[in-house]
PDB file of C-alpha atoms in Angstrom:
ATOM      1  CA  MET H 114      40.038 -19.393  38.354  1.00  0.00           C
ATOM      2  CA  LYS H 115      36.763 -21.008  39.309  1.00  0.00           C
ATOM      3  CA  SER H 116      36.812 -24.014  41.568  1.00  0.00           C
ATOM      4  CA  PRO H 117      35.772 -27.400  40.102  1.00  0.00           C
ATOM      5  CA  THR H 118      32.715 -27.410  42.344  1.00  0.00           C
ATOM      6  CA  LYS H 119      31.627 -23.991  41.015  1.00  0.00           C
ATOM      7  CA  ILE H 120      32.190 -25.088  37.424  1.00  0.00           C
ATOM      8  CA  ALA H 121      30.182 -28.255  37.974  1.00  0.00           C
ATOM      9  CA  ARG H 122      27.312 -26.319  39.508  1.00  0.00           C
ATOM     10  CA  ASP H 123      27.272 -23.859  36.598  1.00  0.00           C
ATOM     11  CA  LEU H 124      27.339 -26.679  34.080  1.00  0.00           C
ATOM     12  CA  ALA H 125      24.380 -28.361  35.747  1.00  0.00           C
ATOM     13  CA  ALA H 126      22.350 -25.129  35.579  1.00  0.00           C
ATOM     14  CA  LEU H 127      23.283 -24.583  31.950  1.00  0.00           C
ATOM     15  CA  ILE H 128      22.392 -28.170  31.082  1.00  0.00           C
ATOM     16  CA  GLY H 129      18.907 -27.560  32.464  1.00  0.00           C
ATOM     17  CA  ILE H 130      18.554 -24.511  30.211  1.00  0.00           C
ATOM     18  CA  ALA H 131      19.783 -26.492  27.203  1.00  0.00           C
ATOM     19  CA  ARG H 132      17.103 -29.132  27.775  1.00  0.00           C
ATOM     20  CA  LYS H 133      14.032 -27.116  28.785  1.00  0.00           C
ATOM     21  CA  GLU H 134      14.381 -23.388  28.091  1.00  0.00           C
ATOM     22  CA  THR H 135      12.364 -21.907  25.195  1.00  0.00           C
ATOM     23  CA  SER H 136      13.295 -18.240  25.502  1.00  0.00           C
ATOM     24  CA  ALA H 137      15.890 -17.305  22.892  1.00  0.00           C
ATOM     25  CA  GLU H 138      17.107 -14.427  25.046  1.00  0.00           C
ATOM     26  CA  LYS H 139      17.804 -16.677  28.045  1.00  0.00           C
ATOM     27  CA  ILE H 140      19.433 -19.303  25.854  1.00  0.00           C
ATOM     28  CA  GLU H 141      21.744 -16.688  24.333  1.00  0.00           C
ATOM     29  CA  ALA H 142      22.829 -15.613  27.833  1.00  0.00           C
ATOM     30  CA  ALA H 143      23.394 -19.251  28.805  1.00  0.00           C
ATOM     31  CA  LEU H 144      25.379 -19.858  25.624  1.00  0.00           C
ATOM     32  CA  ALA H 145      27.698 -16.968  26.458  1.00  0.00           C
ATOM     33  CA  GLU H 146      28.207 -18.434  29.956  1.00  0.00           C
ATOM     34  CA  ALA H 147      28.835 -21.900  28.501  1.00  0.00           C
ATOM     35  CA  ARG H 148      31.504 -20.543  26.170  1.00  0.00           C
ATOM     36  CA  GLY H 149      33.171 -18.998  29.194  1.00  0.00           C
ATOM     37  CA  GLN H 150      33.048 -22.399  30.883  1.00  0.00           C
ATOM     38  CA  VAL H 151      34.761 -23.902  27.839  1.00  0.00           C
ATOM     39  CA  GLU H 152      37.585 -21.391  28.159  1.00  0.00           C
ATOM     40  CA  THR H 153      37.957 -22.144  31.872  1.00  0.00           C
ATOM     41  CA  ALA H 154      37.826 -25.897  31.344  1.00  0.00           C
ATOM     42  CA  THR H 155      40.381 -25.649  28.539  1.00  0.00           C
ATOM     43  CA  SER H 156      42.792 -23.781  30.800  1.00  0.00           C
ATOM     44  CA  ASP H 157      42.301 -26.338  33.579  1.00  0.00           C
ATOM     45  CA  ARG H 158      42.827 -29.246  31.189  1.00  0.00           C
ATOM     46  CA  ASP H 159      45.983 -27.674  29.743  1.00  0.00           C
ATOM     47  CA  ALA H 160      47.335 -27.032  33.224  1.00  0.00           C
ATOM     48  CA  ALA H 161      46.583 -30.589  34.342  1.00  0.00           C
ATOM     49  CA  ALA H 162      48.213 -32.002  31.202  1.00  0.00           C
ATOM     50  CA  ALA H 163      51.314 -29.866  31.791  1.00  0.00           C
ATOM     51  CA  ASN H 164      51.571 -31.020  35.421  1.00  0.00           C
ATOM     52  CA  TYR H 165      51.303 -34.622  34.302  1.00  0.00           C
ATOM     53  CA  ARG H 166      54.020 -34.220  31.658  1.00  0.00           C
ATOM     54  CA  ASP H 167      56.324 -32.390  34.070  1.00  0.00           C
ATOM     55  CA  GLY H 168      55.946 -35.105  36.696  1.00  0.00           C
ATOM     56  CA  LEU H 169      56.499 -38.113  34.476  1.00  0.00           C
ATOM     57  CA  LEU H 170      60.173 -38.418  35.479  1.00  0.00           C
ATOM     58  CA  ASP H 171      60.273 -36.666  38.838  1.00  0.00           C
ATOM     59  CA  VAL H 172      57.291 -37.765  40.958  1.00  0.00           C
ATOM     60  CA  SER H 173      56.373 -41.078  42.467  1.00  0.00           C
ATOM     61  CA  PRO H 174      54.039 -43.464  40.695  1.00  0.00           C
ATOM     62  CA  GLU H 175      51.347 -42.755  43.248  1.00  0.00           C
ATOM     63  CA  ALA H 176      51.599 -38.982  42.679  1.00  0.00           C
ATOM     64  CA  LEU H 177      51.747 -39.555  38.926  1.00  0.00           C
ATOM     65  CA  GLU H 178      48.504 -41.546  39.056  1.00  0.00           C
ATOM     66  CA  LYS H 179      46.903 -38.642  40.926  1.00  0.00           C
ATOM     67  CA  LEU H 180      48.090 -36.156  38.283  1.00  0.00           C
ATOM     68  CA  LEU H 181      46.727 -38.436  35.555  1.00  0.00           C
ATOM     69  CA  ALA H 182      43.376 -38.596  37.326  1.00  0.00           C
ATOM     70  CA  GLU H 183      43.274 -34.794  37.576  1.00  0.00           C
ATOM     71  CA  LYS H 184      44.049 -34.582  33.860  1.00  0.00           C
ATOM     72  CA  ALA H 185      41.227 -37.041  33.075  1.00  0.00           C
ATOM     73  CA  ILE H 186      38.757 -35.109  35.238  1.00  0.00           C
ATOM     74  CA  ALA H 187      39.755 -31.831  33.550  1.00  0.00           C
ATOM     75  CA  THR H 188      39.339 -33.471  30.137  1.00  0.00           C
ATOM     76  CA  VAL H 189      35.844 -34.703  31.064  1.00  0.00           C
ATOM     77  CA  ARG H 190      34.863 -31.195  32.230  1.00  0.00           C
ATOM     78  CA  LEU H 191      36.072 -29.745  28.944  1.00  0.00           C
ATOM     79  CA  ASP H 192      34.191 -32.357  26.920  1.00  0.00           C
ATOM     80  CA  ARG H 193      31.023 -31.653  28.900  1.00  0.00           C
ATOM     81  CA  ALA H 194      31.423 -27.901  28.433  1.00  0.00           C
ATOM     82  CA  GLU H 195      31.916 -28.283  24.678  1.00  0.00           C
ATOM     83  CA  ALA H 196      28.928 -30.621  24.459  1.00  0.00           C
ATOM     84  CA  LEU H 197      26.917 -28.048  26.386  1.00  0.00           C
ATOM     85  CA  VAL H 198      27.865 -25.296  23.932  1.00  0.00           C
ATOM     86  CA  LEU H 199      26.735 -27.515  21.072  1.00  0.00           C
ATOM     87  CA  ALA H 200      23.449 -28.338  22.834  1.00  0.00           C
ATOM     88  CA  LEU H 201      22.759 -24.681  23.630  1.00  0.00           C
ATOM     89  CA  THR H 202      23.549 -23.698  20.029  1.00  0.00           C
ATOM     90  CA  GLN H 203      21.030 -26.241  18.765  1.00  0.00           C
ATOM     91  CA  ARG H 204      18.502 -25.171  21.383  1.00  0.00           C
ATOM     92  CA  LEU H 205      18.954 -21.522  20.379  1.00  0.00           C
ATOM     93  CA  ALA H 206      18.328 -22.408  16.722  1.00  0.00           C
ATOM     94  CA  MET H 207      15.158 -24.260  17.717  1.00  0.00           C
ATOM     95  CA  ALA H 208      13.997 -21.330  19.864  1.00  0.00           C
ATOM     96  CA  ARG H 209      14.591 -18.863  17.054  1.00  0.00           C
ATOM     97  CA  ASP H 210      12.702 -21.098  14.631  1.00  0.00           C
ATOM     98  CA  ALA H 211       9.842 -21.301  17.107  1.00  0.00           C
ATOM     99  CA  ASP H 212       9.825 -17.517  17.497  1.00  0.00           C
ATOM    100  CA  ALA H 213       9.789 -17.103  13.714  1.00  0.00           C
ATOM    101  CA  ARG H 214       6.911 -19.577  13.413  1.00  0.00           C
ATOM    102  CA  ALA H 215       5.058 -17.773  16.192  1.00  0.00           C
ATOM    103  CA  ALA H 216       5.546 -14.439  14.417  1.00  0.00           C
ATOM    104  CA  ARG H 217       4.237 -15.904  11.158  1.00  0.00           C
ATOM    105  CA  GLN H 218       1.345 -17.486  13.020  1.00  0.00           C
ATOM    106  CA  ALA H 219       0.516 -14.118  14.603  1.00  0.00           C
ATOM    107  CA  ILE H 220       0.494 -12.475  11.162  1.00  0.00           C
ATOM    108  CA  HIS H 221      -1.741 -15.235   9.835  1.00  0.00           C
ATOM    109  CA  ASP H 222      -4.096 -15.038  12.828  1.00  0.00           C
ATOM    110  CA  ASP H 223      -4.357 -11.265  12.505  1.00  0.00           C
ATOM    111  CA  ALA H 224      -5.191 -11.514   8.797  1.00  0.00           C
ATOM    112  CA  ALA H 225      -7.736 -14.265   9.442  1.00  0.00           C
ATOM    113  CA  ALA H 226      -9.398 -12.220  12.211  1.00  0.00           C
ATOM    114  CA  LYS H 227      -9.619  -9.133  10.008  1.00  0.00           C
ATOM    115  CA  CYS H 228     -11.046 -11.128   7.102  1.00  0.00           C
ATOM    116  CA  GLU H 229     -13.589 -12.804   9.361  1.00  0.00           C
ATOM    117  CA  ALA H 230     -14.628  -9.446  10.824  1.00  0.00           C
ATOM    118  CA  ILE H 231     -15.224  -7.816   7.431  1.00  0.00           C
ATOM    119  CA  ARG H 232     -16.754 -10.938   5.889  1.00  0.00           C
ATOM    120  CA  SER H 233     -19.918 -10.637   7.962  1.00  0.00           C
ATOM    121  CA  ARG H 234     -20.225  -6.877   7.361  1.00  0.00           C
ATOM    122  CA  LEU H 235     -19.487  -6.801   3.644  1.00  0.00           C
ATOM    123  CA  PRO H 236     -22.709  -8.174   2.097  1.00  0.00           C
ATOM    124  CA  ILE H 237     -24.957  -5.977   4.264  1.00  0.00           C
ATOM    125  CA  GLU H 238     -23.008  -2.727   4.424  1.00  0.00           C
ATOM    126  CA  TYR H 239     -21.801  -2.814   0.831  1.00  0.00           C
ATOM    127  CA  ALA H 240     -25.299  -3.279  -0.529  1.00  0.00           C
ATOM    128  CA  HIS H 241     -26.616  -0.502   1.728  1.00  0.00           C
ATOM    129  CA  HIS H 242     -23.999   2.057   0.738  1.00  0.00           C
ATOM    130  CA  ALA H 243     -23.970   1.011  -2.911  1.00  0.00           C
ATOM    131  CA  LEU H 244     -27.728   1.486  -3.206  1.00  0.00           C
ATOM    132  CA  ALA H 245     -27.493   4.869  -1.475  1.00  0.00           C
ATOM    133  CA  LEU H 246     -24.718   5.981  -3.818  1.00  0.00           C
ATOM    134  CA  ARG H 247     -26.648   4.652  -6.806  1.00  0.00           C
ATOM    135  CA  SER H 248     -29.615   6.806  -5.806  1.00  0.00           C
ATOM    136  CA  LEU H 249     -27.349   9.825  -5.265  1.00  0.00           C
ATOM    137  CA  VAL H 250     -25.680   9.496  -8.669  1.00  0.00           C
ATOM    138  CA  ARG H 251     -29.054   8.986 -10.348  1.00  0.00           C
ATOM    139  CA  ASP H 252     -30.412  12.203  -8.767  1.00  0.00           C
ATOM    140  CA  LEU H 253     -27.238  14.025  -9.795  1.00  0.00           C
ATOM    141  CA  ALA H 254     -27.615  12.803 -13.375  1.00  0.00           C
ATOM    142  CA  GLU H 255     -31.268  13.865 -13.354  1.00  0.00           C
ATOM    143  CA  ALA H 256     -30.303  17.358 -12.182  1.00  0.00           C
ATOM    144  CA  GLU H 257     -27.564  17.622 -14.804  1.00  0.00           C
ATOM    145  CA  ALA H 258     -29.922  16.464 -17.546  1.00  0.00           C
ATOM    146  CA  ALA H 259     -32.500  19.051 -16.468  1.00  0.00           C
ATOM    147  CA  ARG H 260     -29.824  21.777 -16.349  1.00  0.00           C
ATOM    148  CA  ILE H 261     -28.573  20.945 -19.855  1.00  0.00           C
ATOM    149  CA  ARG H 262     -32.138  20.985 -21.185  1.00  0.00           C
ATOM    150  CA  ALA H 263     -32.765  24.370 -19.543  1.00  0.00           C
ATOM    151  CA  MET H 264     -29.631  25.796 -21.174  1.00  0.00           C
ATOM    152  CA  LYS H 265     -30.901  24.657 -24.585  1.00  0.00           C
ATOM    153  CA  GLU H 266     -34.548  25.657 -24.177  1.00  0.00           C
ATOM    154  CA  ALA H 267     -34.044  28.954 -22.316  1.00  0.00           C
ATOM    155  CA  PRO H 268     -30.592  30.350 -23.216  1.00  0.00           C
ATOM    156  CA  GLU H 269     -31.666  33.906 -22.374  1.00  0.00           C
ATOM    157  CA  LEU H 270     -32.214  33.067 -18.707  1.00  0.00           C
ATOM    158  CA  PRO H 271     -29.432  32.983 -16.085  1.00  0.00           C
ATOM    159  CA  VAL H 272     -27.042  30.072 -16.339  1.00  0.00           C
ATOM    160  CA  ILE H 273     -27.612  27.387 -13.737  1.00  0.00           C
ATOM    161  CA  PRO H 274     -24.263  26.232 -12.350  1.00  0.00           C
ATOM    162  CA  SER H 275     -23.545  22.530 -12.186  1.00  0.00           C
ATOM    163  CA  PRO H 276     -24.190  21.257  -8.644  1.00  0.00           C
ATOM    164  CA  GLU H 277     -21.202  18.933  -8.872  1.00  0.00           C
ATOM    165  CA  ASP H 278     -18.917  21.750 -10.028  1.00  0.00           C
ATOM    166  CA  VAL H 279     -20.005  24.011  -7.178  1.00  0.00           C
ATOM    167  CA  VAL H 280     -19.579  21.375  -4.488  1.00  0.00           C
ATOM    168  CA  ARG H 281     -16.287  19.933  -5.755  1.00  0.00           C
ATOM    169  CA  GLY H 282     -14.778  23.253  -6.767  1.00  0.00           C
ATOM    170  CA  LEU H 283     -14.580  22.269 -10.417  1.00  0.00           C
ATOM    171  CA  ASP H 284     -16.332  25.328 -11.862  1.00  0.00           C
ATOM    172  CA  ALA H 285     -14.387  28.201 -13.384  1.00  0.00           C
ATOM    173  CA  VAL H 286     -13.720  31.372 -11.373  1.00  0.00           C
ATOM    174  CA  PRO H 287     -14.289  34.544 -13.443  1.00  0.00           C
ATOM    175  CA  GLU H 288     -11.867  37.425 -13.601  1.00  0.00           C
ATOM    176  CA  GLU H 289     -12.132  39.850 -10.657  1.00  0.00           C
ATOM    177  CA  ILE H 290     -11.688  43.569 -11.440  1.00  0.00           C
ATOM    178  CA  LEU H 291     -10.139  45.483  -8.530  1.00  0.00           C
ATOM    179  CA  ASP H 292     -10.031  49.038  -9.938  1.00  0.00           C
ATOM    180  CA  ARG H 293      -9.781  51.051 -13.179  1.00  0.00           C
ATOM    181  CA  GLU H 294      -8.073  54.322 -14.032  1.00  0.00           C
ATOM    182  CA  GLU H 295      -7.304  56.239 -17.218  1.00  0.00           C
ATOM    183  CA  ILE H 296      -3.686  57.235 -17.881  1.00  0.00           C
ATOM    184  CA  GLU H 297      -1.599  58.657 -20.715  1.00  0.00           C
ATOM    185  CA  LEU H 298       1.374  56.745 -22.065  1.00  0.00           C
ATOM    186  CA  TRP H 299       3.838  57.355 -24.857  1.00  0.00           C
ATOM    187  CA  VAL H 300       3.489  55.108 -27.881  1.00  0.00           C
ATOM    188  CA  LEU H 301       5.920  54.892 -30.797  1.00  0.00           C
ATOM    189  CA  ASP H 302       4.231  56.062 -33.943  1.00  0.00           C
ATOM    190  CA  GLY H 303       3.115  53.112 -36.013  1.00  0.00           C
ATOM    191  CA  ARG H 304       2.744  50.853 -32.957  1.00  0.00           C
ATOM    192  CA  SER H 305      -0.138  50.097 -30.641  1.00  0.00           C
ATOM    193  CA  ASP H 306       1.586  49.045 -27.430  1.00  0.00           C
ATOM    194  CA  PRO H 307       2.996  51.734 -25.131  1.00  0.00           C
ATOM    195  CA  LEU H 308       6.660  52.032 -24.339  1.00  0.00           C
ATOM    196  CA  PRO H 309       7.885  50.125 -21.271  1.00  0.00           C
ATOM    197  CA  ASP H 310       7.505  51.941 -17.981  1.00  0.00           C
ATOM    198  CA  ASP H 311      11.258  52.493 -17.652  1.00  0.00           C
ATOM    199  CA  ARG H 312      11.320  54.287 -21.045  1.00  0.00           C
ATOM    200  CA  GLN H 313       8.344  56.558 -20.587  1.00  0.00           C
ATOM    201  CA  SER H 314      10.470  59.226 -18.917  1.00  0.00           C
ATOM    202  CA  ASP H 315      13.006  59.148 -21.790  1.00  0.00           C
ATOM    203  CA  VAL H 316      10.521  60.765 -24.212  1.00  0.00           C
ATOM    204  CA  THR H 317      10.878  64.531 -24.707  1.00  0.00           C
ATOM    205  CA  SER H 318       7.577  66.211 -25.443  1.00  0.00           C
ATOM    206  CA  SER H 319       7.286  68.854 -28.179  1.00  0.00           C
ATOM    207  CA  ALA H 320       6.985  72.506 -27.133  1.00  0.00           C
ATOM    208  CA  MET H 321       4.397  73.089 -29.838  1.00  0.00           C
ATOM    209  CA  ASP H 322       2.220  70.026 -29.076  1.00  0.00           C
ATOM    210  CA  ARG H 323       2.578  68.218 -25.752  1.00  0.00           C
ATOM    211  CA  SER H 324       0.927  65.097 -27.211  1.00  0.00           C
ATOM    212  CA  LYS H 325       3.922  64.667 -29.512  1.00  0.00           C
ATOM    213  CA  GLY H 326       7.406  63.753 -28.476  1.00  0.00           C
ATOM    214  CA  LYS H 327      10.759  62.358 -29.457  1.00  0.00           C
ATOM    215  CA  LEU H 328      12.619  59.338 -28.121  1.00  0.00           C
ATOM    216  CA  PHE H 329      16.361  59.619 -28.660  1.00  0.00           C
ATOM    217  CA  THR H 330      18.099  56.269 -28.850  1.00  0.00           C
ATOM    218  CA  PRO H 331      21.841  55.942 -28.113  1.00  0.00           C
ATOM    219  CA  SER H 332      24.049  54.607 -30.890  1.00  0.00           C
ATOM    220  CA  THR H 333      26.871  52.133 -30.527  1.00  0.00           C
ATOM    221  CA  GLN H 334      29.383  55.058 -30.347  1.00  0.00           C
ATOM    222  CA  HIS H 335      27.665  56.347 -27.168  1.00  0.00           C
ATOM    223  CA  VAL H 336      26.174  59.333 -28.974  1.00  0.00           C
ATOM    224  CA  TYR H 337      22.511  59.929 -29.627  1.00  0.00           C
ATOM    225  CA  GLY H 338      21.124  58.269 -32.690  1.00  0.00           C
ATOM    226  CA  PRO H 339      18.048  59.142 -34.694  1.00  0.00           C
ATOM    227  CA  ALA H 340      15.002  60.360 -32.749  1.00  0.00           C
ATOM    228  CA  LEU H 341      11.844  58.246 -32.836  1.00  0.00           C
ATOM    229  CA  SER H 342       8.485  59.994 -32.969  1.00  0.00           C
ATOM    230  CA  CYS H 343       6.033  59.230 -30.161  1.00  0.00           C
ATOM    231  CA  THR H 344       2.456  60.155 -29.389  1.00  0.00           C
ATOM    232  CA  LEU H 345       0.643  60.351 -26.061  1.00  0.00           C
ATOM    233  CA  ARG H 346      -2.325  58.003 -25.999  1.00  0.00           C
ATOM    234  CA  ARG H 347      -4.910  57.328 -23.324  1.00  0.00           C
ATOM    235  CA  PHE H 348      -5.133  53.862 -21.745  1.00  0.00           C
ATOM    236  CA  THR H 349      -7.314  52.342 -19.086  1.00  0.00           C
ATOM    237  CA  ARG H 350      -5.204  50.653 -16.430  1.00  0.00           C
ATOM    238  CA  ILE H 351      -7.104  47.757 -14.875  1.00  0.00           C
ATOM    239  CA  ARG H 352      -5.978  45.919 -11.757  1.00  0.00           C
ATOM    240  CA  TYR H 353      -7.532  42.461 -11.565  1.00  0.00           C
ATOM    241  CA  ARG H 354      -7.197  38.909 -10.347  1.00  0.00           C
ATOM    242  CA  GLU H 355      -6.814  36.352 -13.110  1.00  0.00           C
ATOM    243  CA  ALA H 356      -9.617  33.964 -13.965  1.00  0.00           C
ATOM    244  CA  VAL H 357      -9.280  30.298 -13.002  1.00  0.00           C
ATOM    245  CA  ALA H 358     -10.216  27.791 -15.664  1.00  0.00           C
ATOM    246  CA  ALA H 359     -12.630  24.990 -14.862  1.00  0.00           C
ATOM    247  CA  SER H 360     -11.018  21.816 -13.599  1.00  0.00           C
ATOM    248  CA  ASN H 361     -11.084  18.814 -15.899  1.00  0.00           C
ATOM    249  CA  LEU H 362     -11.634  16.113 -13.272  1.00  0.00           C
ATOM    250  CA  ASP H 363     -13.709  13.107 -14.200  1.00  0.00           C
ATOM    251  CA  ARG H 364     -17.429  13.454 -13.546  1.00  0.00           C
ATOM    252  CA  LEU H 365     -19.094  11.233 -11.000  1.00  0.00           C
ATOM    253  CA  HIS H 366     -21.771  10.042 -13.380  1.00  0.00           C
ATOM    254  CA  ARG H 367     -19.067   8.854 -15.782  1.00  0.00           C
ATOM    255  CA  THR H 368     -16.604   7.221 -13.416  1.00  0.00           C
ATOM    256  CA  VAL H 369     -18.506   5.693 -10.503  1.00  0.00           C
ATOM    257  CA  ASN H 370     -18.315   1.911 -10.723  1.00  0.00           C
ATOM    258  CA  LEU H 371     -19.799  -0.322  -8.013  1.00  0.00           C
ATOM    259  CA  PRO H 372     -19.901  -3.924  -9.191  1.00  0.00           C
ATOM    260  CA  THR H 373     -22.216  -6.478  -7.693  1.00  0.00           C
ATOM    261  CA  LEU H 374     -21.018  -8.788  -4.979  1.00  0.00           C
ATOM    262  CA  PHE H 375     -22.528 -11.849  -6.605  1.00  0.00           C
ATOM    263  CA  ALA H 376     -21.607 -13.875  -9.641  1.00  0.00           C
ATOM    264  CA  TYR H 377     -24.917 -13.359 -11.478  1.00  0.00           C
ATOM    265  CA  GLY H 378     -26.179 -10.034 -10.114  1.00  0.00           C
ATOM    266  CA  ASP H 379     -26.556  -6.642 -11.774  1.00  0.00           C
ATOM    267  CA  ASP H 380     -23.986  -3.955 -11.055  1.00  0.00           C
ATOM    268  CA  PHE H 381     -25.131  -1.303  -8.614  1.00  0.00           C
ATOM    269  CA  VAL H 382     -23.399   1.324 -10.748  1.00  0.00           C
ATOM    270  CA  THR H 383     -21.364   0.536 -13.808  1.00  0.00           C
ATOM    271  CA  SER H 384     -18.719   2.601 -15.557  1.00  0.00           C
ATOM    272  CA  GLU H 385     -18.921   2.791 -19.344  1.00  0.00           C
ATOM    273  CA  PRO H 386     -16.334   4.309 -21.690  1.00  0.00           C
ATOM    274  CA  PHE H 387     -18.720   6.844 -23.290  1.00  0.00           C
ATOM    275  CA  ARG H 388     -21.403   7.316 -20.670  1.00  0.00           C
ATOM    276  CA  GLU H 389     -23.071  10.734 -20.710  1.00  0.00           C
ATOM    277  CA  VAL H 390     -25.698  12.281 -18.473  1.00  0.00           C
ATOM    278  CA  ASP H 391     -28.638  10.941 -20.492  1.00  0.00           C
ATOM    279  CA  THR H 392     -27.310   7.388 -20.655  1.00  0.00           C
ATOM    280  CA  THR H 393     -26.438   7.509 -16.970  1.00  0.00           C
ATOM    281  CA  LEU H 394     -29.956   8.618 -16.106  1.00  0.00           C
ATOM    282  CA  ALA H 395     -31.473   5.911 -18.286  1.00  0.00           C
ATOM    283  CA  TYR H 396     -29.253   3.235 -16.765  1.00  0.00           C
ATOM    284  CA  LEU H 397     -29.735   4.232 -13.140  1.00  0.00           C
ATOM    285  CA  SER H 398     -33.473   4.815 -13.504  1.00  0.00           C
ATOM    286  CA  ARG H 399     -34.270   1.267 -14.485  1.00  0.00           C
ATOM    287  CA  GLU H 400     -35.109  -1.268 -11.860  1.00  0.00           C
ATOM    288  CA  MET H 401     -32.287  -3.466 -10.686  1.00  0.00           C
ATOM    289  CA  ARG H 402     -32.685  -7.053 -11.718  1.00  0.00           C
ATOM    290  CA  PRO H 403     -33.160  -9.430  -8.796  1.00  0.00           C
ATOM    291  CA  ARG H 404     -30.328 -11.751  -8.112  1.00  0.00           C
ATOM    292  CA  PRO H 405     -31.115 -14.975  -9.979  1.00  0.00           C
ATOM    293  CA  GLY H 406     -31.057 -18.187  -8.038  1.00  0.00           C
ATOM    294  CA  LEU H 407     -28.271 -20.604  -8.717  1.00  0.00           C
ATOM    295  CA  LYS H 408     -29.702 -23.615 -10.510  1.00  0.00           C
ATOM    296  CA  ARG H 409     -27.872 -26.899 -10.453  1.00  0.00           C
ATOM    297  CA  ASP H 410     -29.148 -29.955 -12.299  1.00  0.00           C
ATOM    298  CA  VAL H 411     -29.328 -33.268 -10.462  1.00  0.00           C
ATOM    299  CA  LYS H 412     -26.881 -35.690 -11.956  1.00  0.00           C
ATOM    300  CA  GLN H 413     -25.441 -39.082 -11.013  1.00  0.00           C
ATOM    301  CA  ARG H 414     -22.375 -41.125 -11.718  1.00  0.00           C
ATOM    302  CA  LEU H 415     -21.197 -44.677 -10.959  1.00  0.00           C
ATOM    303  CA  GLU H 416     -17.890 -45.477  -9.335  1.00  0.00           C
ATOM    304  CA  PRO H 417     -16.407 -48.966  -8.861  1.00  0.00           C
ATOM    305  CA  VAL H 418     -16.488 -50.340  -5.297  1.00  0.00           C
ATOM    306  CA  ALA H 419     -14.281 -53.117  -4.032  1.00  0.00           C
ATOM    307  CA  ALA H 420     -16.387 -56.217  -3.251  1.00  0.00           C
ATOM    308  CA  LYS H 421     -15.826 -59.736  -1.925  1.00  0.00           C
ATOM    309  CA  PRO H 422     -17.999 -62.861  -2.443  1.00  0.00           C
ATOM    310  CA  THR H 423     -19.982 -64.275   0.479  1.00  0.00           C
ATOM    311  CA  GLU H 424     -20.203 -67.931   1.434  1.00  0.00           C
ATOM    312  CA  PRO H 425     -22.330 -69.892  -1.136  1.00  0.00           C
ATOM    313  CA  ASP H 426     -25.890 -70.822  -0.191  1.00  0.00           C
ATOM    314  CA  ALA H 427     -26.597 -74.290   1.094  1.00  0.00           C
ATOM    315  CA  GLY H 428     -27.426 -76.732  -1.687  1.00  0.00           C
ATOM    316  CA  THR H 429     -25.424 -74.939  -4.340  1.00  0.00           C
ATOM    317  CA  SER H 430     -21.969 -75.752  -5.598  1.00  0.00           C
ATOM    318  CA  ARG H 431     -18.996 -73.493  -5.012  1.00  0.00           C
ATOM    319  CA  TRP H 432     -18.908 -72.474  -8.656  1.00  0.00           C
ATOM    320  CA  GLY H 433     -22.521 -72.920  -9.735  1.00  0.00           C
ATOM    321  CA  GLY H 434     -26.012 -71.857  -8.780  1.00  0.00           C
ATOM    322  CA  THR H 435     -29.068 -70.743 -10.641  1.00  0.00           C
ATOM    323  CA  GLY H 436     -29.162 -67.130  -9.448  1.00  0.00           C
ATOM    324  CA  PRO H 437     -26.681 -64.291  -9.373  1.00  0.00           C
ATOM    325  CA  ARG H 438     -23.896 -64.519  -6.854  1.00  0.00           C
ATOM    326  CA  ARG H 439     -24.441 -62.408  -3.785  1.00  0.00           C
ATOM    327  CA  LEU H 440     -21.841 -59.777  -2.986  1.00  0.00           C
ATOM    328  CA  GLU H 441     -21.150 -57.826   0.162  1.00  0.00           C
ATOM    329  CA  ILE H 442     -20.362 -54.239  -0.641  1.00  0.00           C
ATOM    330  CA  ALA H 443     -17.340 -53.048   1.234  1.00  0.00           C
ATOM    331  CA  ALA H 444     -17.978 -50.065   3.408  1.00  0.00           C
TER     332      ALA H 444
END
């Protein structure tokens, strides 16, 4: 058991934390120590109370007064320890609230700093890149329009691939032939497709004509059924890689949309529901309209102002006078 002096010293240190400390971690540690002090003080108070009760009939009045004083001191220590726990609990709640506010403030400050950093860059960099992209899309539309015209006017000449398809991998990949060879395969008479590979060896060729043969099919009673006539036919076996169809991604000249930054400016590039190459070229070839100035008409309005009368001029009555009454306009 801790001595009363040790308990008092610990309580004094914990009281200082309860009044001044702002770190939630340190307050939590102090709160755990204070709860231990409450347990110790409770045991001391209970022991002092038991000693007082046991000595009520057996000890002298002087000794009984001493036991009562010890009980009172132990009770005060317990009350102080419990008050300390309450103070530390409140202090911990305040510290946690402060930490939460600080975390929210940090989030707000970070967002404000990021917004301020991009705010100065946005009007300059956006206009620069938007104009560059507008020029790029216009040149692309011009090339596509020229390519489409060439396909119509000179269809006998080699096809010009779309520059966008080549760069983005949107164009179709033709079939690639690896090798060819001619082979002979059995075909059921009256059909055009050859027998499956696993049935080719089941055909028995005729001794009179090797291009003719018979395919014996088993019946349900596990005996051979009727023979089917077959003929050897020549086929060209081609090994190839399959063609890849053109991708159907949206075209740049149809989907690029870069709106203006200003309330009354022209879009750098707009996206229209049915925009084709020709309309794109016509739109992007025209000069951009300058940003109109914001015009605001000069207007006025009257608002009532509280006023108080001044002292009347000399020679005039309090309620009369030939001219208008002078007023001091309140600031």
